[in-house]
Coordinates of C-alpha atoms and ligand atoms in Angstrom, one line a residue:
M1 CA 144.9 105.1 74.6
D2 CA 141.6 104.9 76.7
L3 CA 139.0 102.1 75.9
T4 CA 136.8 102.5 78.8
V5 CA 133.4 103.3 78.2
D6 CA 130.4 103.8 80.5
I7 CA 126.9 102.5 79.9
A8 CA 124.1 103.7 81.7
G9 CA 126.3 104.3 84.8
V10 CA 128.4 101.0 84.5
K11 CA 131.9 101.2 83.5
F12 CA 133.4 98.7 81.1
P13 CA 137.3 98.3 81.2
S14 CA 137.0 97.9 77.3
C15 CA 134.6 98.7 74.7
F16 CA 134.7 95.0 73.2
M17 CA 132.4 92.6 74.1
N18 CA 130.6 89.4 72.9
A19 CA 127.5 89.5 71.5
S20 CA 124.9 87.3 73.2
G21 CA 125.0 84.0 71.8
A22 CA 128.4 83.8 71.1
L23 CA 130.6 81.8 73.0
C24 CA 128.4 82.1 76.0
V25 CA 125.8 79.2 76.6
T26 CA 128.0 77.4 79.1
R27 CA 129.1 78.1 82.6
E28 CA 132.9 77.0 80.9
E29 CA 132.1 79.5 77.7
L30 CA 131.3 82.2 80.7
L31 CA 134.1 81.8 82.4
V32 CA 136.3 81.9 79.6
L33 CA 135.0 85.1 78.8
G34 CA 135.5 86.2 82.3
R35 CA 139.3 85.7 82.0
S36 CA 139.5 86.9 78.2
H37 CA 140.4 90.7 77.2
A38 CA 136.2 91.2 76.7
G39 CA 134.8 94.3 78.6
A40 CA 131.7 92.4 80.0
I41 CA 130.3 89.0 80.0
V42 CA 127.0 89.1 77.8
T43 CA 125.0 85.9 78.5
K44 CA 123.1 83.4 75.7
S45 CA 119.6 84.5 75.8
M46 CA 117.6 82.6 78.2
T47 CA 114.7 81.0 78.5
I48 CA 112.2 79.3 81.3
E49 CA 113.5 76.0 80.6
A50 CA 117.0 74.4 79.5
R51 CA 116.9 74.0 75.6
Q52 CA 118.9 72.4 73.7
G53 CA 118.3 74.1 70.4
N54 CA 117.4 73.3 66.8
P55 CA 119.0 70.4 65.1
G56 CA 122.7 70.7 63.2
P57 CA 124.3 72.1 61.1
R58 CA 123.0 75.3 62.9
Y59 CA 125.6 77.7 62.0
Y60 CA 127.3 78.3 58.8
G61 CA 130.6 81.0 58.2
F62 CA 131.1 82.3 54.9
P63 CA 133.4 84.7 53.0
G64 CA 130.9 87.3 53.6
G65 CA 129.4 86.5 56.8
S66 CA 127.5 83.8 58.7
I67 CA 124.1 82.6 59.0
N68 CA 122.8 80.6 62.1
S69 CA 119.7 79.4 63.4
M70 CA 120.5 78.0 66.8
G71 CA 117.2 77.9 68.2
L72 CA 118.2 78.9 71.9
P73 CA 120.0 76.5 73.3
N74 CA 120.7 77.6 76.8
L75 CA 120.9 76.4 80.2
G76 CA 117.7 77.4 81.6
Y77 CA 117.2 81.1 83.5
K78 CA 117.8 79.3 87.1
A79 CA 121.0 78.3 86.1
Y80 CA 122.1 81.6 84.7
A81 CA 121.0 83.1 88.3
E82 CA 123.2 80.8 89.9
L83 CA 126.1 81.8 88.0
I84 CA 125.9 85.4 88.1
P85 CA 127.6 85.9 91.3
E86 CA 130.6 84.0 90.2
L87 CA 130.7 85.8 86.7
K88 CA 130.8 89.0 88.9
G89 CA 133.8 87.6 90.3
F90 CA 135.8 88.4 87.1
G91 CA 135.4 92.3 87.8
K92 CA 133.8 93.8 84.6
P93 CA 130.1 94.0 84.2
V94 CA 127.7 91.1 83.5
I95 CA 124.9 91.9 81.1
A96 CA 122.3 89.4 81.2
S97 CA 120.3 88.5 78.5
I98 CA 116.6 87.4 78.7
A99 CA 114.0 85.7 76.2
G100 CA 110.8 84.0 76.3
L101 CA 109.0 81.9 74.2
C102 CA 105.5 84.0 75.0
E103 CA 105.4 87.3 77.0
D104 CA 104.4 85.5 80.1
D105 CA 107.8 84.0 80.4
F106 CA 110.1 87.5 80.5
P107 CA 108.4 88.7 83.7
T108 CA 109.0 85.1 85.5
I109 CA 112.6 85.4 84.0
A110 CA 113.5 89.2 85.0
Q111 CA 112.3 88.7 88.7
A112 CA 114.6 85.9 88.7
I113 CA 117.6 87.4 86.8
N114 CA 117.2 91.1 88.9
D115 CA 117.4 89.1 91.9
A116 CA 120.6 87.8 91.0
K117 CA 122.0 91.4 90.3
P118 CA 123.9 91.1 86.9
D119 CA 125.2 94.6 86.3
L120 CA 122.7 95.4 83.5
I121 CA 119.8 93.1 82.1
E122 CA 119.4 92.9 78.0
V123 CA 115.5 91.9 77.2
N124 CA 116.4 90.2 73.5
L125 CA 112.8 91.4 71.7
S126 CA 114.9 89.7 68.4
C127 CA 115.3 86.0 68.0
P128 CA 114.2 85.2 64.3
N129 CA 115.0 81.3 64.9
I130 CA 112.2 80.1 66.6
P131 CA 109.9 78.0 64.3
G132 CA 106.3 79.8 64.0
K133 CA 107.0 82.5 66.5
P134 CA 107.6 86.1 64.9
Q135 CA 110.2 88.7 66.6
I136 CA 108.7 90.6 69.0
G137 CA 110.7 93.9 67.8
Y138 CA 108.4 94.1 64.8
D139 CA 105.2 94.1 66.5
A140 CA 105.5 97.7 68.0
D141 CA 102.8 97.0 70.4
A142 CA 103.6 93.7 71.9
S143 CA 106.7 95.3 72.3
E144 CA 105.6 98.3 74.5
R145 CA 103.5 95.8 76.3
L146 CA 106.6 94.1 77.3
M147 CA 109.2 96.6 78.0
K148 CA 106.3 98.1 80.0
R149 CA 106.0 94.7 82.1
V150 CA 109.8 94.3 82.9
R151 CA 110.6 97.8 83.2
K152 CA 108.3 97.2 86.7
I153 CA 110.6 94.6 87.8
I154 CA 114.1 95.5 86.7
T155 CA 116.1 98.0 88.8
V156 CA 119.1 97.3 87.2
P157 CA 119.9 99.2 84.1
M158 CA 117.6 97.5 81.1
G159 CA 118.6 97.7 77.7
V160 CA 116.6 96.2 74.6
K161 CA 118.5 94.0 72.0
L162 CA 116.6 95.1 68.6
P163 CA 116.2 93.8 65.0
P164 CA 117.1 95.9 62.3
Y165 CA 114.4 98.2 61.1
F166 CA 114.9 99.0 57.0
D167 CA 112.7 102.1 57.1
P168 CA 112.8 105.6 59.0
A169 CA 109.2 105.5 59.3
H170 CA 109.8 102.3 61.7
H171 CA 113.0 103.7 63.5
K172 CA 110.6 106.6 64.4
L173 CA 107.7 104.0 65.6
M174 CA 110.2 102.2 67.5
G175 CA 112.0 105.4 69.1
D176 CA 108.8 106.5 70.0
V177 CA 107.7 103.4 71.9
I178 CA 110.9 103.0 73.5
G179 CA 110.7 106.7 74.8
R180 CA 107.6 105.6 76.5
C181 CA 108.9 102.4 78.3
G182 CA 111.9 103.6 80.6
V183 CA 114.6 102.1 78.6
D184 CA 118.1 102.4 79.9
F185 CA 120.0 101.6 76.7
L186 CA 119.6 100.4 73.4
N187 CA 121.4 96.9 71.6
L188 CA 121.2 97.5 67.9
I189 CA 121.0 95.1 66.3
N190 CA 120.2 92.0 66.0
S191 CA 121.0 88.9 63.0
V192 CA 119.1 89.9 60.0
G193 CA 116.9 87.9 60.2
N194 CA 115.7 84.8 57.6
G195 CA 117.8 85.1 55.0
L196 CA 119.2 82.0 53.0
V197 CA 122.4 80.8 51.9
V198 CA 123.0 78.5 48.8
D199 CA 125.9 76.2 48.3
P200 CA 125.9 75.8 44.4
E201 CA 128.2 73.0 44.5
T202 CA 125.9 70.9 46.4
E203 CA 122.7 72.5 45.5
T204 CA 121.5 72.8 48.9
V205 CA 120.9 74.8 51.8
V206 CA 123.7 75.1 54.4
I207 CA 122.0 74.9 58.1
K208 CA 119.1 72.3 58.5
P209 CA 116.3 74.6 60.6
K210 CA 113.6 76.4 58.9
G211 CA 114.5 74.5 55.2
G212 CA 117.9 76.9 55.3
F213 CA 116.6 80.1 57.2
G214 CA 118.4 81.9 59.5
G215 CA 120.1 85.0 61.2
L216 CA 122.8 86.6 58.9
G217 CA 125.7 88.2 60.9
G218 CA 129.4 89.5 60.1
T219 CA 131.0 91.6 57.2
I220 CA 127.6 91.7 55.0
I221 CA 125.1 93.3 57.6
K222 CA 127.4 96.0 59.0
P223 CA 126.0 99.1 56.8
V224 CA 122.3 97.9 58.4
A225 CA 123.8 97.7 61.6
L226 CA 125.4 100.9 61.2
A227 CA 122.2 102.7 59.9
N228 CA 120.0 101.2 62.7
V229 CA 123.0 102.5 65.3
R230 CA 122.7 106.3 63.4
A231 CA 119.0 106.3 62.9
F232 CA 118.7 105.8 66.7
W233 CA 121.6 108.0 67.7
K234 CA 120.0 110.8 66.5
Y235 CA 116.2 109.8 67.3
F236 CA 117.6 110.5 70.9
N237 CA 119.5 113.3 70.4
G238 CA 122.5 111.2 71.4
K239 CA 121.1 110.7 74.8
M240 CA 120.4 107.2 74.9
P241 CA 123.3 105.0 75.3
I242 CA 124.0 102.6 72.3
I243 CA 125.6 99.1 72.2
G244 CA 126.4 98.7 68.3
T245 CA 126.2 95.0 67.2
G246 CA 126.7 94.0 63.6
G247 CA 129.7 93.4 61.2
V248 CA 132.5 94.4 63.9
M249 CA 135.3 92.1 62.5
S250 CA 138.4 94.9 62.9
G251 CA 139.3 97.6 65.1
V252 CA 138.2 99.9 62.0
D253 CA 134.6 98.4 61.9
A254 CA 134.2 99.3 65.7
F255 CA 135.6 102.8 65.1
E256 CA 132.9 103.3 62.4
H257 CA 130.1 102.0 65.1
F258 CA 131.4 104.6 67.5
L259 CA 131.3 107.6 64.9
C260 CA 127.8 106.3 64.3
G261 CA 127.1 106.8 67.9
A262 CA 127.6 103.4 69.6
S263 CA 129.2 103.8 73.4
A264 CA 130.4 100.0 72.8
V265 CA 130.5 97.2 70.7
Q266 CA 129.7 93.6 70.6
I267 CA 131.4 91.1 68.3
G268 CA 129.3 87.7 67.0
T269 CA 130.9 86.2 64.2
V270 CA 134.4 86.9 64.1
L271 CA 134.6 85.6 67.9
V272 CA 132.5 82.3 66.8
E273 CA 135.5 82.1 64.5
K274 CA 138.3 83.4 65.7
G275 CA 138.1 82.7 69.7
V276 CA 138.1 85.0 72.4
Q277 CA 142.0 85.8 71.4
V278 CA 140.5 88.2 69.1
F279 CA 139.7 90.9 71.5
T280 CA 143.5 91.8 71.8
R281 CA 144.0 92.1 68.3
L282 CA 140.5 94.2 68.2
E283 CA 141.8 96.1 70.8
Q284 CA 145.2 97.0 69.5
E285 CA 143.5 97.9 65.9
L286 CA 141.1 100.3 67.6
A287 CA 143.8 102.0 69.7
G288 CA 145.9 102.3 66.2
C289 CA 143.1 103.7 64.6
L290 CA 142.2 106.4 67.0
E291 CA 145.4 107.2 67.6
K292 CA 146.2 108.0 63.7
K293 CA 143.4 110.0 63.7
G294 CA 144.4 112.2 66.8
Y295 CA 141.5 110.6 69.4
K296 CA 142.6 110.3 73.0
S297 CA 139.9 108.3 73.9
V298 CA 137.5 105.8 72.5
V299 CA 134.7 108.0 73.8
E300 CA 135.9 111.2 72.3
C301 CA 135.1 109.9 68.2
R302 CA 131.2 108.7 69.8
G303 CA 128.8 110.7 67.2
K304 CA 131.2 112.6 65.6
L305 CA 130.2 111.2 61.6
K306 CA 130.1 114.0 59.3
E307 CA 127.5 114.1 56.5
L308 CA 128.3 115.5 53.3
Ligands
DHB401 C1 119.0 83.0 69.0 C2 119.1 84.1 68.0 C3 119.3 85.2 67.8 O1 119.4 86.0 67.0 C4 118.5 85.5 69.1 O2 118.5 87.1 69.5 C5 118.4 84.5 70.0 C6 118.4 83.3 69.9 C7 119.3 81.6 68.5 O3 118.9 80.9 67.5 O4 119.4 81.1 69.2

């Protein structure tokens, strides 16, 4: 079964890769991804300065998914810029995820990282976990300003990682903005921000930062992710490459994302829970699923969701 895909003209040996944040902070973690079956190496979202992140516990897995408030622990953009040539040696695309604590951080990071020549750059407009900093992706004007600024700097394919939207009016608003900014691909969705998980036994929250509020991932967010992939796929008439992220725990979950219009999928919660060995299981499950349904490649099923 052919599970190779193409995003914005870049070839991926497999349609599965890590979601930014999952096992991709340190050099060692990134090298492990390089040696694994992951179809790309996605870095942790990087900031100007290295960060330890929020105090722990800051990730909690439960049967339906996960909640996290990591607080952008990362090595700082200069360290990732130096690592990119080594990571490219694995012969699969390197996606650098760039973030910032304020708008002016993004162009600085974009310039240095673009100079290091990753295969693609993902601009993260949707980190929900920095106390006092709202997600840029929920401010359409700020998003437009930022995307236009980094677009002038970035010469490799540029994508944006968006938060989930819950109203068709917001899909249209952001679709219009993205259409004006020269964006090459979308990554949908970041974690569902500021959920709260309660342990009734201990009568406590389960993570420490922000009074227990954090970004939700895993199975419970899959319908939200699929809706966002579908909404933007339709908005752009199937012409905007989309990486589907959210609730991919199995090959069948990935198949659902492809039907909705994803070109590739990223895994967060299941990668954190199971480790990089999970990539081979997901490939096998997806291949089996596609074969059973009579598809000869993953590309063939893209966007084929039927409506009633
Ligand atoms: C973090 C979480 C995110 O969802 C994100 O997009 C960036 C950073 C974090 O808490 O580290």
